[in-house]
Amino acid sequence: QAQLVESGGGLVQPGGSLKLSCTASGFKFSRYTMAWFRQAPGKEREFVGSISWIAHSIRFGDFVKGRFTIARDNAKNTLHLQMNSLEVEDSAVYFCAASPIEAPPTNGHYDYWGRGTQVTVSS
């Protein structure tokens, strides 16, 4: 069955960097738009960024402000999120998700979700 496994989370100081990875299996990775979401305690799940499967179009949430990059490696069924200039407000569980739609309009259009990896930004 389809599976997404996130890795790379951890504790980092403000201003630091982390690279998250998501490894997919059980479905045709190259034909899915891949995305990152995050959820902090007491808050709703928030869109971080995505990379589409046809045009490899990249979108980010407004809060990213050029600090993050997203990339996919279809040969390795892997999605990456490079996060730089991290802020305390970036602390959350980060989830990987997959959608068969080129430009999913809502969170509900993602078929598969990982269990998440914790990112904590603190001094």
Short mmCIF file of N, CA, C and O in Angstrom, two decimals:
data_model
loop_
_atom_site.label_atom_id
_atom_site.label_comp_id
_atom_site.label_asym_id
_atom_site.label_seq_id
_atom_site.Cartn_x
_atom_site.Cartn_y
_atom_site.Cartn_z
N GLN A 1 0.83 -1.18 0.00
CA GLN A 1 0.00 0.00 0.00
C GLN A 1 0.88 1.25 0.00
O GLN A 1 2.07 1.17 0.29
N ALA A 2 0.26 2.38 -0.31
CA ALA A 2 1.01 3.62 -0.38
C ALA A 2 1.54 4.02 0.99
O ALA A 2 0.85 3.87 2.00
N GLN A 3 2.76 4.51 0.98
CA GLN A 3 3.38 4.92 2.23
C GLN A 3 4.28 6.12 2.00
O GLN A 3 5.00 6.18 1.00
N LEU A 4 4.24 7.06 2.92
CA LEU A 4 5.13 8.22 2.92
C LEU A 4 5.81 8.27 4.28
O LEU A 4 5.13 8.23 5.31
N VAL A 5 7.13 8.37 4.27
CA VAL A 5 7.88 8.40 5.51
C VAL A 5 8.78 9.63 5.53
O VAL A 5 9.68 9.75 4.69
N GLU A 6 8.53 10.51 6.49
CA GLU A 6 9.32 11.72 6.63
C GLU A 6 10.53 11.48 7.53
O GLU A 6 10.48 10.64 8.44
N SER A 7 11.57 12.24 7.30
CA SER A 7 12.76 12.19 8.15
C SER A 7 13.46 13.54 8.11
O SER A 7 13.15 14.39 7.25
N GLY A 8 14.40 13.73 9.04
CA GLY A 8 15.22 14.94 9.02
C GLY A 8 14.83 16.00 10.04
O GLY A 8 15.51 17.02 10.16
N GLY A 9 13.74 15.77 10.75
CA GLY A 9 13.34 16.75 11.75
C GLY A 9 14.30 16.74 12.94
O GLY A 9 15.17 15.88 13.05
N GLY A 10 14.13 17.72 13.82
CA GLY A 10 14.97 17.79 15.00
C GLY A 10 14.92 19.16 15.64
O GLY A 10 14.05 19.97 15.32
N LEU A 11 15.87 19.39 16.52
CA LEU A 11 15.98 20.66 17.24
C LEU A 11 17.05 21.52 16.59
O LEU A 11 18.17 21.04 16.34
N VAL A 12 16.71 22.76 16.32
CA VAL A 12 17.65 23.68 15.69
C VAL A 12 17.48 25.06 16.31
O VAL A 12 16.38 25.42 16.75
N GLN A 13 18.54 25.83 16.36
CA GLN A 13 18.47 27.18 16.91
C GLN A 13 17.87 28.14 15.89
O GLN A 13 17.94 27.91 14.67
N PRO A 14 17.27 29.23 16.36
CA PRO A 14 16.76 30.24 15.42
C PRO A 14 17.86 30.70 14.48
O PRO A 14 19.01 30.90 14.89
N GLY A 15 17.50 30.83 13.21
CA GLY A 15 18.47 31.18 12.18
C GLY A 15 19.15 29.99 11.54
O GLY A 15 19.87 30.15 10.54
N GLY A 16 18.94 28.82 12.09
CA GLY A 16 19.57 27.61 11.56
C GLY A 16 18.81 27.01 10.39
O GLY A 16 17.83 27.57 9.89
N SER A 17 19.29 25.85 9.96
CA SER A 17 18.73 25.17 8.79
C SER A 17 18.45 23.70 9.09
O SER A 17 19.10 23.10 9.96
N LEU A 18 17.49 23.17 8.38
CA LEU A 18 17.19 21.74 8.43
C LEU A 18 16.76 21.31 7.03
O LEU A 18 16.17 22.11 6.28
N LYS A 19 17.04 20.06 6.71
CA LYS A 19 16.55 19.49 5.45
C LYS A 19 15.69 18.29 5.77
O LYS A 19 16.15 17.32 6.37
N LEU A 20 14.44 18.39 5.38
CA LEU A 20 13.51 17.28 5.55
C LEU A 20 13.46 16.45 4.28
O LEU A 20 13.58 16.98 3.18
N SER A 21 13.25 15.16 4.47
CA SER A 21 13.08 14.25 3.34
C SER A 21 11.81 13.43 3.53
O SER A 21 11.38 13.19 4.66
N CYS A 22 11.26 13.02 2.41
CA CYS A 22 10.06 12.17 2.43
C CYS A 22 10.27 11.08 1.39
O CYS A 22 10.47 11.38 0.20
N THR A 23 10.23 9.85 1.83
CA THR A 23 10.42 8.72 0.92
C THR A 23 9.08 8.05 0.67
O THR A 23 8.37 7.72 1.62
N ALA A 24 8.75 7.87 -0.60
CA ALA A 24 7.46 7.32 -0.97
C ALA A 24 7.59 5.89 -1.48
O ALA A 24 8.62 5.51 -2.06
N SER A 25 6.54 5.12 -1.28
CA SER A 25 6.49 3.77 -1.82
C SER A 25 5.03 3.37 -2.02
O SER A 25 4.12 3.96 -1.43
N GLY A 26 4.82 2.37 -2.88
CA GLY A 26 3.48 1.84 -3.06
C GLY A 26 2.59 2.58 -4.03
O GLY A 26 1.41 2.24 -4.19
N PHE A 27 3.11 3.62 -4.71
CA PHE A 27 2.34 4.32 -5.72
C PHE A 27 3.32 4.96 -6.71
O PHE A 27 4.52 5.01 -6.45
N LYS A 28 2.79 5.45 -7.82
CA LYS A 28 3.62 6.01 -8.89
C LYS A 28 4.01 7.44 -8.51
O LYS A 28 3.36 8.41 -8.90
N PHE A 29 5.10 7.57 -7.79
CA PHE A 29 5.54 8.86 -7.25
C PHE A 29 5.62 9.94 -8.33
O PHE A 29 5.21 11.08 -8.10
N SER A 30 6.15 9.59 -9.49
CA SER A 30 6.39 10.59 -10.54
C SER A 30 5.10 11.20 -11.08
O SER A 30 5.13 12.22 -11.77
N ARG A 31 3.95 10.58 -10.78
CA ARG A 31 2.67 11.07 -11.29
C ARG A 31 1.82 11.70 -10.17
O ARG A 31 0.60 11.78 -10.30
N TYR A 32 2.50 12.13 -9.14
CA TYR A 32 1.80 12.78 -8.05
C TYR A 32 2.45 14.13 -7.73
O TYR A 32 3.68 14.23 -7.70
N THR A 33 1.61 15.10 -7.51
CA THR A 33 2.08 16.36 -6.93
C THR A 33 2.39 16.09 -5.46
O THR A 33 1.62 15.45 -4.75
N MET A 34 3.57 16.55 -5.04
CA MET A 34 4.03 16.31 -3.68
C MET A 34 4.06 17.62 -2.90
O MET A 34 4.42 18.67 -3.46
N ALA A 35 3.72 17.52 -1.64
CA ALA A 35 3.63 18.74 -0.84
C ALA A 35 4.09 18.50 0.59
O ALA A 35 4.14 17.36 1.07
N TRP A 36 4.41 19.61 1.23
CA TRP A 36 4.68 19.63 2.66
C TRP A 36 3.62 20.49 3.34
O TRP A 36 3.28 21.58 2.85
N PHE A 37 3.15 19.99 4.46
CA PHE A 37 2.25 20.73 5.34
C PHE A 37 2.88 20.73 6.72
O PHE A 37 3.78 19.95 7.01
N ARG A 38 2.37 21.58 7.59
CA ARG A 38 2.85 21.57 8.97
C ARG A 38 1.68 21.86 9.91
O ARG A 38 0.69 22.49 9.52
N GLN A 39 1.84 21.41 11.13
CA GLN A 39 0.82 21.66 12.14
C GLN A 39 1.48 21.86 13.50
O GLN A 39 2.20 20.98 13.97
N ALA A 40 1.24 23.01 14.06
CA ALA A 40 1.73 23.33 15.39
C ALA A 40 0.62 23.04 16.41
O ALA A 40 -0.56 23.02 16.05
N PRO A 41 0.98 22.82 17.66
CA PRO A 41 -0.02 22.52 18.68
C PRO A 41 -1.10 23.61 18.75
O PRO A 41 -0.78 24.80 18.79
N GLY A 42 -2.36 23.19 18.72
CA GLY A 42 -3.46 24.12 18.82
C GLY A 42 -3.77 24.89 17.55
O GLY A 42 -4.65 25.76 17.56
N LYS A 43 -3.07 24.58 16.46
CA LYS A 43 -3.31 25.27 15.20
C LYS A 43 -3.74 24.30 14.12
O LYS A 43 -3.51 23.09 14.22
N GLU A 44 -4.35 24.83 13.06
CA GLU A 44 -4.77 23.99 11.95
C GLU A 44 -3.56 23.64 11.07
O GLU A 44 -2.55 24.33 11.08
N ARG A 45 -3.74 22.55 10.33
CA ARG A 45 -2.68 22.17 9.40
C ARG A 45 -2.51 23.26 8.35
O ARG A 45 -3.49 23.78 7.81
N GLU A 46 -1.27 23.57 8.03
CA GLU A 46 -0.94 24.70 7.16
C GLU A 46 -0.11 24.23 5.97
O GLU A 46 0.83 23.44 6.14
N PHE A 47 -0.43 24.74 4.80
CA PHE A 47 0.32 24.43 3.59
C PHE A 47 1.69 25.10 3.65
O PHE A 47 1.79 26.30 3.89
N VAL A 48 2.75 24.33 3.40
CA VAL A 48 4.11 24.86 3.37
C VAL A 48 4.58 25.07 1.94
O VAL A 48 4.99 26.17 1.56
N GLY A 49 4.50 24.02 1.13
CA GLY A 49 4.95 24.14 -0.24
C GLY A 49 4.65 22.88 -1.03
O GLY A 49 4.40 21.82 -0.45
N SER A 50 4.68 22.98 -2.34
CA SER A 50 4.41 21.83 -3.18
C SER A 50 5.18 21.92 -4.48
O SER A 50 5.60 23.01 -4.90
N ILE A 51 5.34 20.75 -5.11
CA ILE A 51 5.95 20.68 -6.43
C ILE A 51 5.10 19.73 -7.26
O ILE A 51 4.85 18.59 -6.87
N SER A 52 4.61 20.22 -8.38
CA SER A 52 3.65 19.44 -9.17
C SER A 52 4.34 18.36 -9.97
O SER A 52 5.56 18.36 -10.16
N TRP A 53 3.54 17.42 -10.49
CA TRP A 53 4.16 16.27 -11.15
C TRP A 53 4.28 16.44 -12.65
O TRP A 53 5.09 15.77 -13.28
N ILE A 54 3.51 17.35 -13.27
CA ILE A 54 3.61 17.53 -14.72
C ILE A 54 4.61 18.64 -15.05
O ILE A 54 5.62 18.42 -15.70
N ALA A 55 4.33 19.83 -14.59
CA ALA A 55 5.15 20.99 -14.92
C ALA A 55 6.25 21.25 -13.90
O ALA A 55 7.07 22.15 -14.08
N HIS A 56 6.25 20.47 -12.81
CA HIS A 56 7.18 20.72 -11.70
C HIS A 56 7.05 22.16 -11.21
O HIS A 56 8.04 22.78 -10.82
N SER A 57 5.81 22.66 -11.24
CA SER A 57 5.55 23.99 -10.71
C SER A 57 5.68 23.96 -9.20
O SER A 57 5.25 23.01 -8.55
N ILE A 58 6.27 25.01 -8.65
CA ILE A 58 6.51 25.09 -7.22
C ILE A 58 5.69 26.23 -6.61
O ILE A 58 5.64 27.32 -7.17
N ARG A 59 5.06 25.93 -5.52
CA ARG A 59 4.29 26.92 -4.76
C ARG A 59 4.71 26.86 -3.30
O ARG A 59 5.09 25.80 -2.82
N PHE A 60 4.63 28.00 -2.63
CA PHE A 60 4.91 28.06 -1.20
C PHE A 60 3.85 28.88 -0.49
O PHE A 60 3.22 29.75 -1.08
N GLY A 61 3.69 28.58 0.79
CA GLY A 61 2.84 29.42 1.61
C GLY A 61 3.47 30.80 1.77
O GLY A 61 4.69 30.95 1.67
N ASP A 62 2.63 31.79 2.02
CA ASP A 62 3.11 33.18 2.11
C ASP A 62 4.18 33.37 3.18
O ASP A 62 5.08 34.21 3.05
N PHE A 63 4.10 32.58 4.23
CA PHE A 63 5.01 32.79 5.36
C PHE A 63 6.45 32.37 5.03
O PHE A 63 7.39 32.72 5.73
N VAL A 64 6.64 31.60 3.96
CA VAL A 64 7.98 31.08 3.64
C VAL A 64 8.94 32.21 3.28
O VAL A 64 10.09 32.23 3.71
N LYS A 65 8.48 33.14 2.48
CA LYS A 65 9.27 34.35 2.15
C LYS A 65 10.68 34.02 1.68
O LYS A 65 11.67 34.64 2.13
N GLY A 66 10.81 33.04 0.80
CA GLY A 66 12.09 32.72 0.19
C GLY A 66 13.05 31.93 1.05
O GLY A 66 14.19 31.70 0.65
N ARG A 67 12.63 31.49 2.21
CA ARG A 67 13.54 30.79 3.11
C ARG A 67 13.66 29.30 2.82
O ARG A 67 14.64 28.66 3.21
N PHE A 68 12.66 28.73 2.17
CA PHE A 68 12.62 27.28 1.93
C PHE A 68 12.75 26.98 0.44
O PHE A 68 12.35 27.78 -0.41
N THR A 69 13.30 25.82 0.13
CA THR A 69 13.27 25.30 -1.24
C THR A 69 12.73 23.88 -1.19
O THR A 69 12.88 23.17 -0.19
N ILE A 70 12.09 23.49 -2.28
CA ILE A 70 11.50 22.15 -2.37
C ILE A 70 12.01 21.50 -3.65
O ILE A 70 12.19 22.17 -4.67
N ALA A 71 12.26 20.20 -3.57
CA ALA A 71 12.77 19.48 -4.73
C ALA A 71 12.30 18.04 -4.66
O ALA A 71 12.02 17.52 -3.58
N ARG A 72 12.21 17.42 -5.82
CA ARG A 72 11.83 16.01 -5.87
C ARG A 72 12.83 15.24 -6.73
O ARG A 72 13.40 15.78 -7.68
N ASP A 73 13.03 13.99 -6.36
CA ASP A 73 13.90 13.10 -7.11
C ASP A 73 13.04 11.90 -7.50
O ASP A 73 12.84 10.98 -6.69
N ASN A 74 12.52 11.92 -8.72
CA ASN A 74 11.62 10.85 -9.14
C ASN A 74 12.32 9.50 -9.24
O ASN A 74 11.69 8.45 -9.08
N ALA A 75 13.62 9.49 -9.49
CA ALA A 75 14.36 8.23 -9.59
C ALA A 75 14.45 7.55 -8.23
O ALA A 75 14.53 6.32 -8.14
N LYS A 76 14.43 8.37 -7.17
CA LYS A 76 14.55 7.81 -5.82
C LYS A 76 13.26 7.90 -5.02
O LYS A 76 13.24 7.59 -3.83
N ASN A 77 12.19 8.35 -5.69
CA ASN A 77 10.88 8.49 -5.01
C ASN A 77 11.00 9.31 -3.73
O ASN A 77 10.44 8.94 -2.67
N THR A 78 11.71 10.42 -3.83
CA THR A 78 11.99 11.21 -2.64
C THR A 78 11.66 12.68 -2.87
O THR A 78 11.89 13.23 -3.95
N LEU A 79 11.12 13.28 -1.83
CA LEU A 79 10.81 14.70 -1.80
C LEU A 79 11.65 15.34 -0.71
O LEU A 79 11.84 14.74 0.37
N HIS A 80 12.16 16.53 -0.97
CA HIS A 80 12.98 17.23 0.01
C HIS A 80 12.43 18.62 0.30
O HIS A 80 11.82 19.25 -0.57
N LEU A 81 12.69 19.08 1.51
CA LEU A 81 12.38 20.46 1.88
C LEU A 81 13.58 21.02 2.62
O LEU A 81 13.89 20.56 3.72
N GLN A 82 14.26 21.96 2.00
CA GLN A 82 15.40 22.63 2.63
C GLN A 82 14.87 23.89 3.30
O GLN A 82 14.29 24.76 2.63
N MET A 83 15.06 23.97 4.60
CA MET A 83 14.55 25.11 5.36
C MET A 83 15.72 25.90 5.94
O MET A 83 16.53 25.35 6.70
N ASN A 84 15.81 27.15 5.59
CA ASN A 84 16.86 28.04 6.08
C ASN A 84 16.25 29.18 6.89
O ASN A 84 15.04 29.42 6.82
N SER A 85 17.10 29.86 7.62
CA SER A 85 16.66 31.01 8.43
C SER A 85 15.43 30.67 9.27
O SER A 85 14.44 31.41 9.31
N LEU A 86 15.51 29.54 9.93
CA LEU A 86 14.35 29.07 10.69
C LEU A 86 14.04 29.98 11.87
O LEU A 86 14.95 30.55 12.51
N GLU A 87 12.75 30.11 12.13
CA GLU A 87 12.26 30.94 13.21
C GLU A 87 11.50 30.08 14.23
O GLU A 87 11.06 28.98 13.89
N VAL A 88 11.37 30.60 15.43
CA VAL A 88 10.65 29.85 16.46
C VAL A 88 9.26 29.46 15.97
O VAL A 88 8.76 28.36 16.24
N GLU A 89 8.64 30.35 15.20
CA GLU A 89 7.29 30.12 14.68
C GLU A 89 7.21 28.98 13.67
O GLU A 89 6.13 28.54 13.31
N ASP A 90 8.37 28.51 13.21
CA ASP A 90 8.39 27.37 12.27
C ASP A 90 8.30 26.03 12.99
O ASP A 90 8.21 24.99 12.34
N SER A 91 8.32 26.04 14.29
CA SER A 91 8.21 24.81 15.06
C SER A 91 6.85 24.16 14.83
O SER A 91 5.81 24.80 14.99
N ALA A 92 6.88 22.89 14.43
CA ALA A 92 5.64 22.18 14.11
C ALA A 92 6.00 20.75 13.71
O ALA A 92 7.17 20.43 13.52
N VAL A 93 4.97 19.94 13.56
CA VAL A 93 5.16 18.64 12.91
C VAL A 93 4.97 18.87 11.41
O VAL A 93 3.97 19.47 10.99
N TYR A 94 5.93 18.43 10.64
CA TYR A 94 5.89 18.60 9.19
C TYR A 94 5.49 17.28 8.53
O TYR A 94 6.06 16.23 8.82
N PHE A 95 4.49 17.38 7.65
CA PHE A 95 3.93 16.23 6.97
C PHE A 95 4.19 16.30 5.48
O PHE A 95 4.11 17.38 4.87
N CYS A 96 4.40 15.16 4.90
CA CYS A 96 4.51 15.00 3.47
C CYS A 96 3.17 14.48 2.95
O CYS A 96 2.52 13.67 3.62
N ALA A 97 2.75 14.93 1.76
CA ALA A 97 1.48 14.49 1.20
C ALA A 97 1.58 14.36 -0.31
O ALA A 97 2.40 15.04 -0.94
N ALA A 98 0.72 13.52 -0.89
CA ALA A 98 0.74 13.26 -2.33
C ALA A 98 -0.65 13.40 -2.92
O ALA A 98 -1.63 12.90 -2.34
N SER A 99 -0.72 14.06 -4.07
CA SER A 99 -2.00 14.24 -4.76
C SER A 99 -1.85 13.91 -6.25
O SER A 99 -0.86 14.31 -6.86
N PRO A 100 -2.84 13.23 -6.85
CA PRO A 100 -2.77 12.94 -8.28
C PRO A 100 -3.15 14.15 -9.14
O PRO A 100 -3.05 14.10 -10.37
N ILE A 101 -3.57 15.24 -8.51
CA ILE A 101 -3.98 16.44 -9.20
C ILE A 101 -2.78 17.36 -9.38
O ILE A 101 -2.00 17.55 -8.45
N GLU A 102 -2.64 17.95 -10.56
CA GLU A 102 -1.49 18.82 -10.85
C GLU A 102 -1.43 20.00 -9.88
O GLU A 102 -0.38 20.34 -9.36
N ALA A 103 -2.56 20.64 -9.62
CA ALA A 103 -2.60 21.79 -8.71
C ALA A 103 -3.73 21.60 -7.71
O ALA A 103 -4.82 22.15 -7.87
N PRO A 104 -3.52 20.82 -6.67
CA PRO A 104 -4.58 20.55 -5.70
C PRO A 104 -5.08 21.83 -5.04
O PRO A 104 -4.28 22.59 -4.49
N PRO A 105 -6.37 22.10 -5.10
CA PRO A 105 -6.89 23.36 -4.54
C PRO A 105 -7.00 23.37 -3.02
O PRO A 105 -6.98 24.43 -2.41
N THR A 106 -7.14 22.20 -2.43
CA THR A 106 -7.30 22.15 -0.97
C THR A 106 -6.55 20.96 -0.40
O THR A 106 -6.13 20.06 -1.12
N ASN A 107 -6.44 20.94 0.92
CA ASN A 107 -5.80 19.81 1.60
C ASN A 107 -6.54 18.51 1.32
O ASN A 107 -5.95 17.43 1.32
N GLY A 108 -7.84 18.62 1.08
CA GLY A 108 -8.66 17.43 0.87
C GLY A 108 -8.37 16.70 -0.42
O GLY A 108 -8.86 15.59 -0.62
N HIS A 109 -7.59 17.30 -1.30
CA HIS A 109 -7.27 16.68 -2.59
C HIS A 109 -5.98 15.87 -2.55
O HIS A 109 -5.49 15.44 -3.58
N TYR A 110 -5.44 15.69 -1.35
CA TYR A 110 -4.24 14.86 -1.19
C TYR A 110 -4.67 13.47 -0.73
O TYR A 110 -5.38 13.32 0.26
N ASP A 111 -4.21 12.46 -1.47
CA ASP A 111 -4.64 11.08 -1.20
C ASP A 111 -3.83 10.43 -0.08
O ASP A 111 -4.36 9.61 0.67
N TYR A 112 -2.55 10.72 -0.05
CA TYR A 112 -1.67 10.03 0.88
C TYR A 112 -0.95 11.04 1.78
O TYR A 112 -0.53 12.10 1.31
N TRP A 113 -0.78 10.63 3.04
CA TRP A 113 -0.11 11.47 4.03
C TRP A 113 0.87 10.64 4.84
O TRP A 113 0.61 9.47 5.14
N GLY A 114 2.00 11.26 5.18
CA GLY A 114 2.93 10.63 6.10
C GLY A 114 2.52 10.90 7.54
O GLY A 114 1.54 11.61 7.80
N ARG A 115 3.30 10.35 8.48
CA ARG A 115 2.98 10.53 9.89
C ARG A 115 3.64 11.77 10.47
O ARG A 115 3.33 12.16 11.60
N GLY A 116 4.55 12.35 9.75
CA GLY A 116 5.14 13.60 10.19
C GLY A 116 6.47 13.46 10.89
O GLY A 116 6.83 12.40 11.39
N THR A 117 7.21 14.57 10.89
CA THR A 117 8.48 14.66 11.61
C THR A 117 8.49 15.99 12.36
O THR A 117 8.09 17.02 11.82
N GLN A 118 8.95 15.95 13.59
CA GLN A 118 8.91 17.12 14.45
C GLN A 118 10.08 18.05 14.16
O GLN A 118 11.24 17.62 14.12
N VAL A 119 9.77 19.32 13.99
CA VAL A 119 10.78 20.37 13.87
C VAL A 119 10.59 21.33 15.03
O VAL A 119 9.49 21.87 15.22
N THR A 120 11.65 21.51 15.80
CA THR A 120 11.60 22.44 16.94
C THR A 120 12.70 23.47 16.78
O THR A 120 13.87 23.10 16.64
N VAL A 121 12.29 24.72 16.75
CA VAL A 121 13.25 25.82 16.64
C VAL A 121 13.28 26.55 17.98
O VAL A 121 12.28 27.16 18.38
N SER A 122 14.41 26.44 18.64
CA SER A 122 14.50 27.02 19.98
C SER A 122 15.95 27.27 20.34
O SER A 122 16.85 26.55 19.90
N SER A 123 16.16 28.31 21.13
CA SER A 123 17.51 28.60 21.60
C SER A 123 17.74 27.93 22.97
O SER A 123 18.84 28.04 23.52
#
